[in-house]
Amino acid sequence: MAMRYRTAGFKGYNVKFSPFNDRLLAAATSANFGLVGNGRLSVLQMCAGPEGLQPRQSYDTQDALFDLTWNEVHENQVATGSGDGSIKLWDITLQQHPVARWKEHSREVMSVEWNYTQKTTFLSSAWDGSVKLWNPVQPKSLRTFAEHTGCVYTAAWSPRQADQFATCGEDRAVKLWSVNEPNGRSVATFGGHLDQVLSLDWNKYSPELFATSSVDRTIKIWDIRNPRGQVSMFGPFEFSVRRVKFSPFSPHYLATAGYDMSASIWDVRTGAVTHVHDAHSEFVVGVDWSFFHPGQMATCSWDEQVHVFNVPIPQN
Amino acid sequence: MEPTAAAAQRIFKEFDSYDFANDQAFQQGIKSIPNHEDTQVQSKAKHFYYCRTRDEFDYEAYLQWKTEQSGGEQPDGVGEASMVPGAPYSAPFAEVVRKILNNEPFDDIRQIPEQLNENPPSVSTAKAPRKPWEQD
């Protein structure tokens, strides 16, 4: 049974669990499908019993919100990426307004992700083709990485190497970067997707591996030691996968959310689907795994629902 | 005169074979829409454009026809949030796209002042838990 929360009037774009509190999560949502109008950051509390998911805070923004990330060293802070190119930092103990705001991207910020290991910085990626590195106590970005030739849908940190991240985008390219690379160029480019690459996430236990999903309706697994070809490929499916997310508890399980209106769990060793969450009635755009409870997941969707549910994950 | 169903099917077939890729006006318009990469967005934008510039037809009837053509599989565009029972949902996707392409105003947009919080931010007191993959 899924716990449900209705983000009334707002379509879900991404949902993430708190890294500090096993009962907190937040969703980045947008009115009018993110095409025009306001955004809303909803912070939700999981309650025991029939109360289920309860709103704890809600922050409205002028423009659509496409992603959020929890601060890895401050339990009350969440950063959001917005349709107007701005990034805002929210303190969930305060009401209404953000505690910091940065405006350097010239177009929609599509992803934000806090560094899991180094923990004081975060990345943003945007429709303007750039990726930026930020420290929330600094008024300006620390670095800009501009090599993609179209929207950068996702920038994702390595779970083990504090200076390493990967990006993917509209130009069909997947790129590996080091924040310490003095010339600001990527370390490697992984070609092979036949259309825009929407999402990317790292394997938490085999940290040389990451997964991507593309409008070419495939998922590919890549190895950073061999940019010339993928390790494996799943699909083509009938519909594209909008987001991929590896389990924090296992090297074998990958969650996907997509345009088939479901979220699925895959065993990446075999390509078998081990679980399907089909309770949404529109595109599922966001998916995340709890850091605390193995198999606990959250999804958000254009059906204006956030779901939290448990999937059975084999212990091997 | 063609019977209505036959006329509708003729339009559906013409719509399916219409060369959107080489229609400059359509390509310009679709680029202004975020999420234009996804197939449902494209399908609905094409429907709107086709109705305005060529022949009008009912999108739901078209989807129904596509479903029958494909032997019962769901085509793109099925599963509007508006079909979900319960509280009324916000405008469906096609309506939002139609208003954008027509430059119609959206009256549900709130003006949110661009200001920072004047209250003192909280101070972190918690130690970040280790990630499950950091346990060894």
Tab-separated table of C-alpha atoms in Angstrom:
chain	number	residue	atom	x	y	z
A	1	MET	CA	0.000	0.000	0.000
A	2	ALA	CA	1.366	3.348	-1.036
A	3	MET	CA	1.121	6.466	1.096
A	4	ARG	CA	-0.155	9.251	-1.123
A	5	TYR	CA	-0.078	13.024	-1.110
A	6	ARG	CA	-1.824	15.202	-3.647
A	7	THR	CA	0.277	18.147	-4.893
A	8	ALA	CA	-2.947	19.808	-6.003
A	9	GLY	CA	-2.561	21.998	-9.064
A	10	PHE	CA	1.131	21.127	-9.358
A	11	LYS	CA	2.748	18.440	-11.512
A	12	GLY	CA	5.592	16.528	-9.880
A	13	TYR	CA	9.057	16.825	-11.438
A	14	ASN	CA	11.268	15.229	-8.812
A	15	VAL	CA	11.134	13.887	-5.295
A	16	LYS	CA	14.005	13.243	-2.871
A	17	PHE	CA	14.295	11.772	0.603
A	18	SER	CA	16.093	13.696	3.356
A	19	PRO	CA	19.608	12.370	4.056
A	20	PHE	CA	19.092	13.181	7.773
A	21	ASN	CA	15.544	12.221	8.694
A	22	ASP	CA	14.012	8.915	7.606
A	23	ARG	CA	10.517	10.418	7.663
A	24	LEU	CA	11.096	13.530	5.565
A	25	LEU	CA	11.014	13.999	1.823
A	26	ALA	CA	10.437	16.895	-0.553
A	27	ALA	CA	9.019	17.304	-4.047
A	28	ALA	CA	9.726	19.911	-6.744
A	29	THR	CA	6.491	20.614	-8.609
A	30	SER	CA	5.160	22.952	-11.274
A	31	ALA	CA	1.828	24.383	-12.370
A	32	ASN	CA	0.698	23.865	-15.978
A	33	PHE	CA	3.102	20.933	-16.492
A	34	GLY	CA	6.085	23.261	-15.997
A	35	LEU	CA	5.332	24.981	-19.288
A	36	VAL	CA	4.199	28.277	-17.741
A	37	GLY	CA	3.366	29.554	-14.261
A	38	ASN	CA	4.399	28.934	-10.667
A	39	GLY	CA	6.481	26.319	-8.929
A	40	ARG	CA	6.092	24.778	-5.506
A	41	LEU	CA	8.485	22.994	-3.183
A	42	SER	CA	6.500	20.638	-0.928
A	43	VAL	CA	8.200	19.219	2.151
A	44	LEU	CA	6.346	16.121	3.332
A	45	GLN	CA	6.429	14.178	6.574
A	46	MET	CA	5.697	10.461	6.737
A	47	CYS	CA	3.398	9.800	9.659
A	48	ALA	CA	2.627	6.474	11.251
A	49	GLY	CA	-0.895	5.222	10.837
A	50	PRO	CA	-3.667	6.507	8.611
A	51	GLU	CA	-2.345	10.085	8.407
A	52	GLY	CA	0.219	8.919	5.880
A	53	LEU	CA	2.030	11.752	4.115
A	54	GLN	CA	1.432	15.159	5.682
A	55	PRO	CA	2.583	18.551	4.375
A	56	ARG	CA	5.211	20.077	6.632
A	57	GLN	CA	6.197	23.096	4.548
A	58	SER	CA	5.262	24.535	1.192
A	59	TYR	CA	7.149	27.213	-0.723
A	60	ASP	CA	5.800	28.896	-3.850
A	61	THR	CA	8.047	30.295	-6.565
A	62	GLN	CA	7.356	32.552	-9.530
A	63	ASP	CA	8.599	29.952	-11.999
A	64	ALA	CA	8.396	26.202	-12.386
A	65	LEU	CA	10.601	23.975	-10.219
A	66	PHE	CA	12.262	21.032	-11.966
A	67	ASP	CA	14.536	19.570	-9.287
A	68	LEU	CA	15.599	19.782	-5.654
A	69	THR	CA	18.472	18.548	-3.522
A	70	TRP	CA	18.878	18.277	0.248
A	71	ASN	CA	21.966	19.862	1.795
A	72	GLU	CA	24.236	17.003	2.930
A	73	VAL	CA	25.594	18.947	5.941
A	74	HIS	CA	22.537	20.972	7.002
A	75	GLU	CA	19.432	19.002	7.927
A	76	ASN	CA	17.056	21.922	7.280
A	77	GLN	CA	18.238	23.095	3.880
A	78	VAL	CA	16.971	22.242	0.400
A	79	ALA	CA	18.097	23.799	-2.897
A	80	THR	CA	15.786	24.008	-5.930
A	81	GLY	CA	16.328	24.554	-9.657
A	82	SER	CA	13.867	26.846	-11.379
A	83	GLY	CA	12.458	27.617	-14.815
A	84	ASP	CA	13.839	31.166	-14.739
A	85	GLY	CA	17.402	29.865	-14.366
A	86	SER	CA	17.578	30.642	-10.646
A	87	ILE	CA	18.648	28.394	-7.808
A	88	LYS	CA	17.110	28.977	-4.403
A	89	LEU	CA	18.125	27.663	-0.997
A	90	TRP	CA	15.311	27.068	1.493
A	91	ASP	CA	15.404	26.632	5.280
A	92	ILE	CA	12.509	24.350	6.166
A	93	THR	CA	12.216	25.850	9.651
A	94	LEU	CA	11.279	29.198	8.054
A	95	GLN	CA	8.230	30.235	6.071
A	96	GLN	CA	7.690	31.648	2.603
A	97	HIS	CA	11.028	33.002	1.307
A	98	PRO	CA	14.384	31.371	0.502
A	99	VAL	CA	17.532	32.076	2.524
A	100	ALA	CA	19.713	32.404	-0.591
A	101	ARG	CA	19.208	32.862	-4.320
A	102	TRP	CA	21.605	32.628	-7.263
A	103	LYS	CA	20.862	33.626	-10.828
A	104	GLU	CA	23.575	32.692	-13.299
A	105	HIS	CA	21.923	30.193	-15.639
A	106	SER	CA	20.169	31.907	-18.537
A	107	ARG	CA	17.558	29.170	-18.958
A	108	GLU	CA	15.684	26.461	-17.034
A	109	VAL	CA	17.688	24.695	-14.323
A	110	MET	CA	16.875	21.029	-14.910
A	111	SER	CA	18.923	19.334	-12.181
A	112	VAL	CA	20.573	20.110	-8.853
A	113	GLU	CA	22.563	17.599	-6.804
A	114	TRP	CA	24.487	17.934	-3.582
A	115	ASN	CA	27.905	16.285	-3.374
A	116	TYR	CA	27.511	13.034	-1.369
A	117	THR	CA	31.120	12.789	-0.286
A	118	GLN	CA	32.670	16.237	-0.164
A	119	LYS	CA	29.284	17.546	1.100
A	120	THR	CA	29.910	21.313	0.993
A	121	THR	CA	29.189	21.833	-2.712
A	122	PHE	CA	26.411	21.105	-5.175
A	123	LEU	CA	25.980	21.024	-8.960
A	124	SER	CA	23.356	22.525	-11.220
A	125	SER	CA	22.692	21.762	-14.878
A	126	ALA	CA	20.544	23.798	-17.214
A	127	TRP	CA	18.879	24.275	-20.565
A	128	ASP	CA	21.593	26.847	-21.391
A	129	GLY	CA	24.022	23.930	-21.853
A	130	SER	CA	26.135	24.690	-18.779
A	131	VAL	CA	26.844	22.932	-15.511
A	132	LYS	CA	27.819	24.966	-12.451
A	133	LEU	CA	29.505	24.125	-9.170
A	134	TRP	CA	28.289	25.984	-6.084
A	135	ASN	CA	29.132	26.398	-2.435
A	136	PRO	CA	26.035	27.743	-0.669
A	137	VAL	CA	28.051	30.207	1.406
A	138	GLN	CA	29.511	31.832	-1.730
A	139	PRO	CA	27.643	34.528	-3.658
A	140	LYS	CA	28.751	33.239	-7.047
A	141	SER	CA	29.300	29.830	-8.608
A	142	LEU	CA	32.768	28.339	-8.116
A	143	ARG	CA	33.114	26.912	-11.607
A	144	THR	CA	31.218	26.595	-14.890
A	145	PHE	CA	31.489	23.580	-17.181
A	146	ALA	CA	30.256	24.415	-20.680
A	147	GLU	CA	30.742	21.731	-23.278
A	148	HIS	CA	27.309	20.274	-24.016
A	149	THR	CA	25.614	21.829	-27.039
A	150	GLY	CA	22.067	21.736	-25.678
A	151	CYS	CA	20.087	21.265	-22.485
A	152	VAL	CA	21.958	19.367	-19.776
A	153	TYR	CA	19.188	17.308	-18.213
A	154	THR	CA	21.174	15.752	-15.378
A	155	ALA	CA	24.462	16.301	-13.559
A	156	ALA	CA	25.225	13.562	-11.023
A	157	TRP	CA	28.082	13.183	-8.535
A	158	SER	CA	30.088	10.029	-8.168
A	159	PRO	CA	29.132	8.409	-4.835
A	160	ARG	CA	32.806	7.727	-4.008
A	161	GLN	CA	35.081	10.219	-5.795
A	162	ALA	CA	34.463	13.665	-4.326
A	163	ASP	CA	35.688	15.507	-7.431
A	164	GLN	CA	34.006	13.349	-10.085
A	165	PHE	CA	30.646	13.799	-11.780
A	166	ALA	CA	28.874	12.909	-15.009
A	167	THR	CA	26.365	14.757	-17.171
A	168	CYS	CA	23.961	13.990	-20.005
A	169	GLY	CA	21.877	16.035	-22.356
A	170	GLU	CA	19.941	17.030	-25.397
A	171	ASP	CA	23.062	16.671	-27.589
A	172	ARG	CA	22.917	12.862	-26.996
A	173	ALA	CA	26.283	13.026	-25.224
A	174	VAL	CA	27.220	11.654	-21.830
A	175	LYS	CA	30.278	13.282	-20.248
A	176	LEU	CA	32.576	12.536	-17.331
A	177	TRP	CA	34.151	15.471	-15.493
A	178	SER	CA	36.531	16.282	-12.679
A	179	VAL	CA	36.004	19.543	-10.796
A	180	ASN	CA	39.781	19.741	-10.469
A	181	GLU	CA	40.466	19.610	-14.215
A	182	PRO	CA	42.263	22.951	-14.679
A	183	ASN	CA	41.010	23.668	-18.201
A	184	GLY	CA	37.371	23.019	-17.313
A	185	ARG	CA	37.008	20.425	-20.056
A	186	SER	CA	35.387	17.031	-19.653
A	187	VAL	CA	37.554	13.997	-18.988
A	188	ALA	CA	35.662	11.751	-21.421
A	189	THR	CA	32.604	11.708	-23.671
A	190	PHE	CA	30.482	8.562	-24.004
A	191	GLY	CA	28.691	8.354	-27.340
A	192	GLY	CA	26.123	5.777	-28.299
A	193	HIS	CA	22.667	7.039	-27.447
A	194	LEU	CA	20.677	7.788	-30.581
A	195	ASP	CA	18.634	10.608	-29.059
A	196	GLN	CA	18.573	13.037	-26.114
A	197	VAL	CA	19.825	11.605	-22.819
A	198	LEU	CA	17.436	12.531	-20.022
A	199	SER	CA	18.831	11.017	-16.859
A	200	LEU	CA	21.966	9.581	-15.265
A	201	ASP	CA	22.821	7.956	-11.955
A	202	TRP	CA	25.839	6.149	-10.481
A	203	ASN	CA	26.031	2.661	-9.090
A	204	LYS	CA	26.754	3.129	-5.380
A	205	TYR	CA	28.723	-0.127	-4.976
A	206	SER	CA	30.509	-0.422	-8.330
A	207	PRO	CA	31.477	3.227	-8.545
A	208	GLU	CA	32.967	2.922	-12.016
A	209	LEU	CA	29.468	2.178	-13.382
A	210	PHE	CA	26.611	4.529	-14.111
A	211	ALA	CA	23.271	4.261	-15.914
A	212	THR	CA	21.628	6.593	-18.429
A	213	SER	CA	18.165	6.782	-19.996
A	214	SER	CA	17.400	8.333	-23.347
A	215	VAL	CA	14.624	9.408	-25.681
A	216	ASP	CA	15.955	6.570	-27.873
A	217	ARG	CA	13.904	4.474	-25.379
A	218	THR	CA	16.879	2.581	-24.009
A	219	ILE	CA	18.744	2.419	-20.724
A	220	LYS	CA	22.500	1.977	-20.950
A	221	ILE	CA	25.038	1.041	-18.302
A	222	TRP	CA	28.485	2.576	-18.793
A	223	ASP	CA	31.943	2.004	-17.321
A	224	ILE	CA	34.092	5.124	-16.860
A	225	ARG	CA	37.163	3.083	-17.802
A	226	ASN	CA	35.794	2.492	-21.301
A	227	PRO	CA	34.055	5.495	-22.896
A	228	ARG	CA	33.884	3.789	-26.274
A	229	GLY	CA	30.939	1.543	-25.584
A	230	GLN	CA	28.280	0.697	-23.079
A	231	VAL	CA	28.522	-2.271	-20.719
A	232	SER	CA	24.904	-3.228	-21.312
A	233	MET	CA	21.692	-1.908	-22.783
A	234	PHE	CA	18.021	-2.465	-21.962
A	235	GLY	CA	15.273	-1.701	-24.456
A	236	PRO	CA	14.247	-0.159	-26.732
A	237	PHE	CA	11.023	0.056	-24.757
A	238	GLU	CA	7.696	1.352	-25.960
A	239	PHE	CA	8.201	4.586	-23.980
A	240	SER	CA	11.210	6.573	-22.801
A	241	VAL	CA	12.481	6.422	-19.241
A	242	ARG	CA	12.575	9.896	-17.696
A	243	ARG	CA	14.668	9.079	-14.627
A	244	VAL	CA	17.033	6.375	-13.392
A	245	LYS	CA	18.196	5.904	-9.804
A	246	PHE	CA	20.430	3.183	-8.372
A	247	SER	CA	19.616	1.599	-5.022
A	248	PRO	CA	21.594	2.960	-2.045
A	249	PHE	CA	21.626	-0.596	-0.638
A	250	SER	CA	22.578	-2.822	-3.549
A	251	PRO	CA	24.708	-2.743	-6.694
A	252	HIS	CA	22.083	-4.734	-8.579
A	253	TYR	CA	18.884	-2.691	-8.490
A	254	LEU	CA	17.998	0.306	-10.620
A	255	ALA	CA	14.739	2.235	-10.293
A	256	THR	CA	13.258	3.848	-13.375
A	257	ALA	CA	10.361	6.272	-13.798
A	258	GLY	CA	8.874	7.110	-17.102
A	259	TYR	CA	6.436	7.884	-19.778
A	260	ASP	CA	4.757	4.507	-19.412
A	261	MET	CA	3.231	6.048	-16.234
A	262	SER	CA	4.959	3.584	-13.946
A	263	ALA	CA	8.079	3.199	-11.860
A	264	SER	CA	9.985	-0.061	-12.148
A	265	ILE	CA	12.804	-1.841	-10.362
A	266	TRP	CA	15.328	-3.599	-12.595
A	267	ASP	CA	17.942	-6.186	-11.821
A	268	VAL	CA	20.786	-4.785	-13.927
A	269	ARG	CA	22.546	-8.172	-14.015
A	270	THR	CA	19.760	-9.764	-16.031
A	271	GLY	CA	17.620	-6.873	-17.284
A	272	ALA	CA	14.638	-8.406	-15.510
A	273	VAL	CA	11.982	-6.147	-13.990
A	274	THR	CA	11.525	-7.259	-10.391
A	275	HIS	CA	8.765	-4.822	-9.407
A	276	VAL	CA	6.380	-2.379	-11.087
A	277	HIS	CA	4.620	0.473	-9.295
A	278	ASP	CA	1.692	1.251	-11.574
A	279	ALA	CA	-0.523	3.324	-9.277
A	280	HIS	CA	0.076	6.614	-11.104
A	281	SER	CA	-2.198	7.765	-13.904
A	282	GLU	CA	0.205	10.080	-15.737
A	283	PHE	CA	3.909	10.290	-16.555
A	284	VAL	CA	6.095	9.429	-13.565
A	285	VAL	CA	8.904	11.994	-13.624
A	286	GLY	CA	10.652	11.613	-10.260
A	287	VAL	CA	11.795	8.560	-8.304
A	288	ASP	CA	14.009	8.151	-5.244
A	289	TRP	CA	15.098	5.518	-2.719
A	290	SER	CA	15.163	6.012	1.044
A	291	PHE	CA	18.679	6.072	2.516
A	292	PHE	CA	17.350	4.461	5.715
A	293	HIS	CA	14.868	1.729	4.820
A	294	PRO	CA	15.903	-0.744	2.101
A	295	GLY	CA	13.237	-0.913	-0.584
A	296	GLN	CA	11.356	2.199	0.514
A	297	MET	CA	10.745	4.443	-2.488
A	298	ALA	CA	9.051	7.684	-3.460
A	299	THR	CA	7.655	8.754	-6.831
A	300	CYS	CA	6.089	11.943	-8.152
A	301	SER	CA	4.045	12.337	-11.276
A	302	TRP	CA	2.149	14.647	-13.571
A	303	ASP	CA	-0.969	13.122	-11.966
A	304	GLU	CA	-0.253	15.518	-9.028
A	305	GLN	CA	0.524	12.674	-6.632
A	306	VAL	CA	3.529	11.814	-4.492
A	307	HIS	CA	3.629	8.144	-3.512
A	308	VAL	CA	5.793	6.452	-0.870
A	309	PHE	CA	5.813	2.662	-0.932
A	310	ASN	CA	7.969	-0.376	-0.238
A	311	VAL	CA	9.285	-2.808	-2.802
A	312	PRO	CA	10.681	-6.230	-1.961
A	313	ILE	CA	14.412	-6.234	-2.693
A	314	PRO	CA	16.087	-9.634	-2.652
A	315	GLN	CA	18.951	-9.803	-0.148
A	316	ASN	CA	21.796	-10.804	-2.431
B	1	MET	CA	-20.449	13.342	-48.844
B	2	GLU	CA	-18.434	10.848	-46.789
B	3	PRO	CA	-20.025	9.251	-43.772
B	4	THR	CA	-18.750	10.904	-40.571
B	5	ALA	CA	-16.686	7.937	-39.392
B	6	ALA	CA	-15.014	7.542	-42.772
B	7	ALA	CA	-14.274	11.272	-42.928
B	8	ALA	CA	-12.758	11.153	-39.464
B	9	GLN	CA	-10.592	8.168	-40.392
B	10	ARG	CA	-9.415	9.934	-43.537
B	11	ILE	CA	-8.312	12.906	-41.388
B	12	PHE	CA	-6.627	10.592	-38.851
B	13	LYS	CA	-4.651	8.930	-41.652
B	14	GLU	CA	-3.706	12.248	-43.239
B	15	PHE	CA	-2.645	13.525	-39.807
B	16	ASP	CA	-0.518	10.412	-39.227
B	17	SER	CA	1.271	10.866	-42.541
B	18	TYR	CA	1.629	14.655	-42.344
B	19	ASP	CA	5.259	15.766	-42.673
B	20	PHE	CA	5.652	17.708	-39.414
B	21	ALA	CA	9.440	17.387	-39.630
B	22	ASN	CA	9.539	19.681	-42.636
B	23	ASP	CA	6.859	22.108	-41.515
B	24	GLN	CA	8.894	25.169	-40.533
B	25	ALA	CA	6.093	26.918	-38.646
B	26	PHE	CA	5.389	23.830	-36.532
B	27	GLN	CA	9.078	23.236	-35.835
B	28	GLN	CA	9.504	26.846	-34.701
B	29	GLY	CA	6.487	26.606	-32.404
B	30	ILE	CA	7.374	23.277	-30.824
B	31	LYS	CA	10.873	24.480	-29.916
B	32	SER	CA	9.387	27.138	-27.654
B	33	ILE	CA	7.750	24.455	-25.513
B	34	PRO	CA	9.788	22.956	-22.698
B	35	ASN	CA	9.634	19.156	-22.683
B	36	HIS	CA	9.149	19.136	-26.428
B	37	GLU	CA	11.379	16.066	-26.543
B	38	ASP	CA	8.732	13.755	-25.231
B	39	THR	CA	6.350	11.957	-27.497
B	40	GLN	CA	3.119	12.824	-25.722
B	41	VAL	CA	3.945	16.516	-25.741
B	42	GLN	CA	4.711	16.295	-29.436
B	43	SER	CA	1.601	14.322	-30.228
B	44	LYS	CA	-0.661	16.840	-28.539
B	45	ALA	CA	1.133	19.836	-30.009
B	46	LYS	CA	0.798	18.263	-33.461
B	47	HIS	CA	-2.919	17.762	-32.908
B	48	PHE	CA	-3.385	21.356	-31.891
B	49	TYR	CA	-1.341	22.646	-34.831
B	50	TYR	CA	-3.060	20.394	-37.334
B	51	CYS	CA	-6.531	21.471	-36.202
B	52	ARG	CA	-5.591	25.113	-36.500
B	53	THR	CA	-3.882	24.921	-39.881
B	54	ARG	CA	-5.534	22.049	-41.728
B	55	ASP	CA	-8.378	19.833	-40.547
B	56	GLU	CA	-10.106	19.757	-37.199
B	57	PHE	CA	-10.591	16.439	-35.467
B	58	ASP	CA	-11.289	15.091	-32.010
B	59	TYR	CA	-8.099	14.000	-30.251
B	60	GLU	CA	-9.794	11.445	-28.006
B	61	ALA	CA	-11.466	9.866	-31.034
B	62	TYR	CA	-8.096	9.814	-32.774
B	63	LEU	CA	-6.465	8.050	-29.794
B	64	GLN	CA	-9.330	5.572	-29.758
B	65	TRP	CA	-8.773	4.918	-33.448
B	66	LYS	CA	-5.017	4.509	-32.881
B	67	THR	CA	-5.727	2.019	-30.097
B	68	GLU	CA	-7.908	-0.034	-32.437
B	69	GLN	CA	-5.276	0.178	-35.178
B	70	SER	CA	-2.546	-1.074	-32.889
B	71	GLY	CA	-4.593	-4.003	-31.658
B	72	GLY	CA	-5.479	-2.573	-28.270
B	73	GLU	CA	-2.140	-1.212	-27.086
B	74	GLN	CA	-2.287	2.232	-25.558
B	75	PRO	CA	-0.927	4.933	-27.855
B	76	ASP	CA	0.823	8.088	-26.664
B	77	GLY	CA	-1.423	10.516	-24.901
B	78	VAL	CA	-3.694	8.180	-23.015
B	79	GLY	CA	-4.088	8.663	-19.289
B	80	GLU	CA	-4.764	12.368	-18.848
B	81	ALA	CA	-4.642	13.386	-15.211
B	82	SER	CA	-8.096	14.871	-15.792
B	83	MET	CA	-9.520	11.366	-16.074
B	84	VAL	CA	-8.638	10.595	-12.451
B	85	PRO	CA	-11.704	10.730	-10.223
B	86	GLY	CA	-11.755	12.979	-7.183
B	87	ALA	CA	-11.056	16.682	-6.859
B	88	PRO	CA	-10.975	18.650	-10.119
B	89	TYR	CA	-7.541	18.687	-11.696
B	90	SER	CA	-5.742	21.592	-13.307
B	91	ALA	CA	-6.097	22.159	-17.046
B	92	PRO	CA	-5.015	19.172	-19.126
B	93	PHE	CA	-1.840	19.288	-21.108
B	94	ALA	CA	-3.362	19.960	-24.516
B	95	GLU	CA	-5.202	22.983	-23.152
B	96	VAL	CA	-1.978	24.427	-21.706
B	97	VAL	CA	-0.160	23.903	-25.011
B	98	ARG	CA	-3.073	25.447	-26.917
B	99	LYS	CA	-2.993	28.586	-24.759
B	100	ILE	CA	0.782	28.939	-25.111
B	101	LEU	CA	0.712	28.569	-28.902
B	102	ASN	CA	-2.197	31.067	-29.062
B	103	ASN	CA	-0.469	33.552	-26.727
B	104	GLU	CA	-3.459	33.409	-24.394
B	105	PRO	CA	-2.975	34.656	-20.826
B	106	PHE	CA	-2.921	32.300	-17.837
B	107	ASP	CA	-4.961	33.770	-14.993
B	108	ASP	CA	-3.768	31.260	-12.392
B	109	ILE	CA	-0.238	32.685	-12.152
B	110	ARG	CA	0.517	34.229	-8.769
B	111	GLN	CA	3.061	37.018	-8.417
B	112	ILE	CA	5.686	35.883	-5.900
B	113	PRO	CA	8.030	38.649	-4.685
B	114	GLU	CA	11.732	37.929	-5.298
B	115	GLN	CA	12.947	38.473	-1.767
B	116	LEU	CA	15.099	36.647	0.719
B	117	ASN	CA	13.935	35.511	4.114
B	118	GLU	CA	14.574	38.136	6.789
B	119	ASN	CA	14.421	35.671	9.652
B	120	PRO	CA	17.643	34.139	10.921
B	121	PRO	CA	18.288	30.765	9.291
B	122	SER	CA	18.471	27.680	11.482
B	123	VAL	CA	21.810	26.331	12.637
B	124	SER	CA	22.634	22.737	11.853
B	125	THR	CA	22.933	20.541	14.918
B	126	ALA	CA	22.695	17.084	13.354
B	127	LYS	CA	25.604	14.978	12.225
B	128	ALA	CA	25.105	13.708	8.704
B	129	PRO	CA	24.347	9.961	8.837
B	130	ARG	CA	26.652	7.790	6.772
B	131	LYS	CA	25.227	6.578	3.501
B	132	PRO	CA	24.422	2.856	3.275
B	133	TRP	CA	27.318	2.423	0.835
B	134	GLU	CA	29.722	4.086	3.303
B	135	GLN	CA	29.148	1.542	6.081
B	136	ASP	CA	32.206	-0.648	5.486
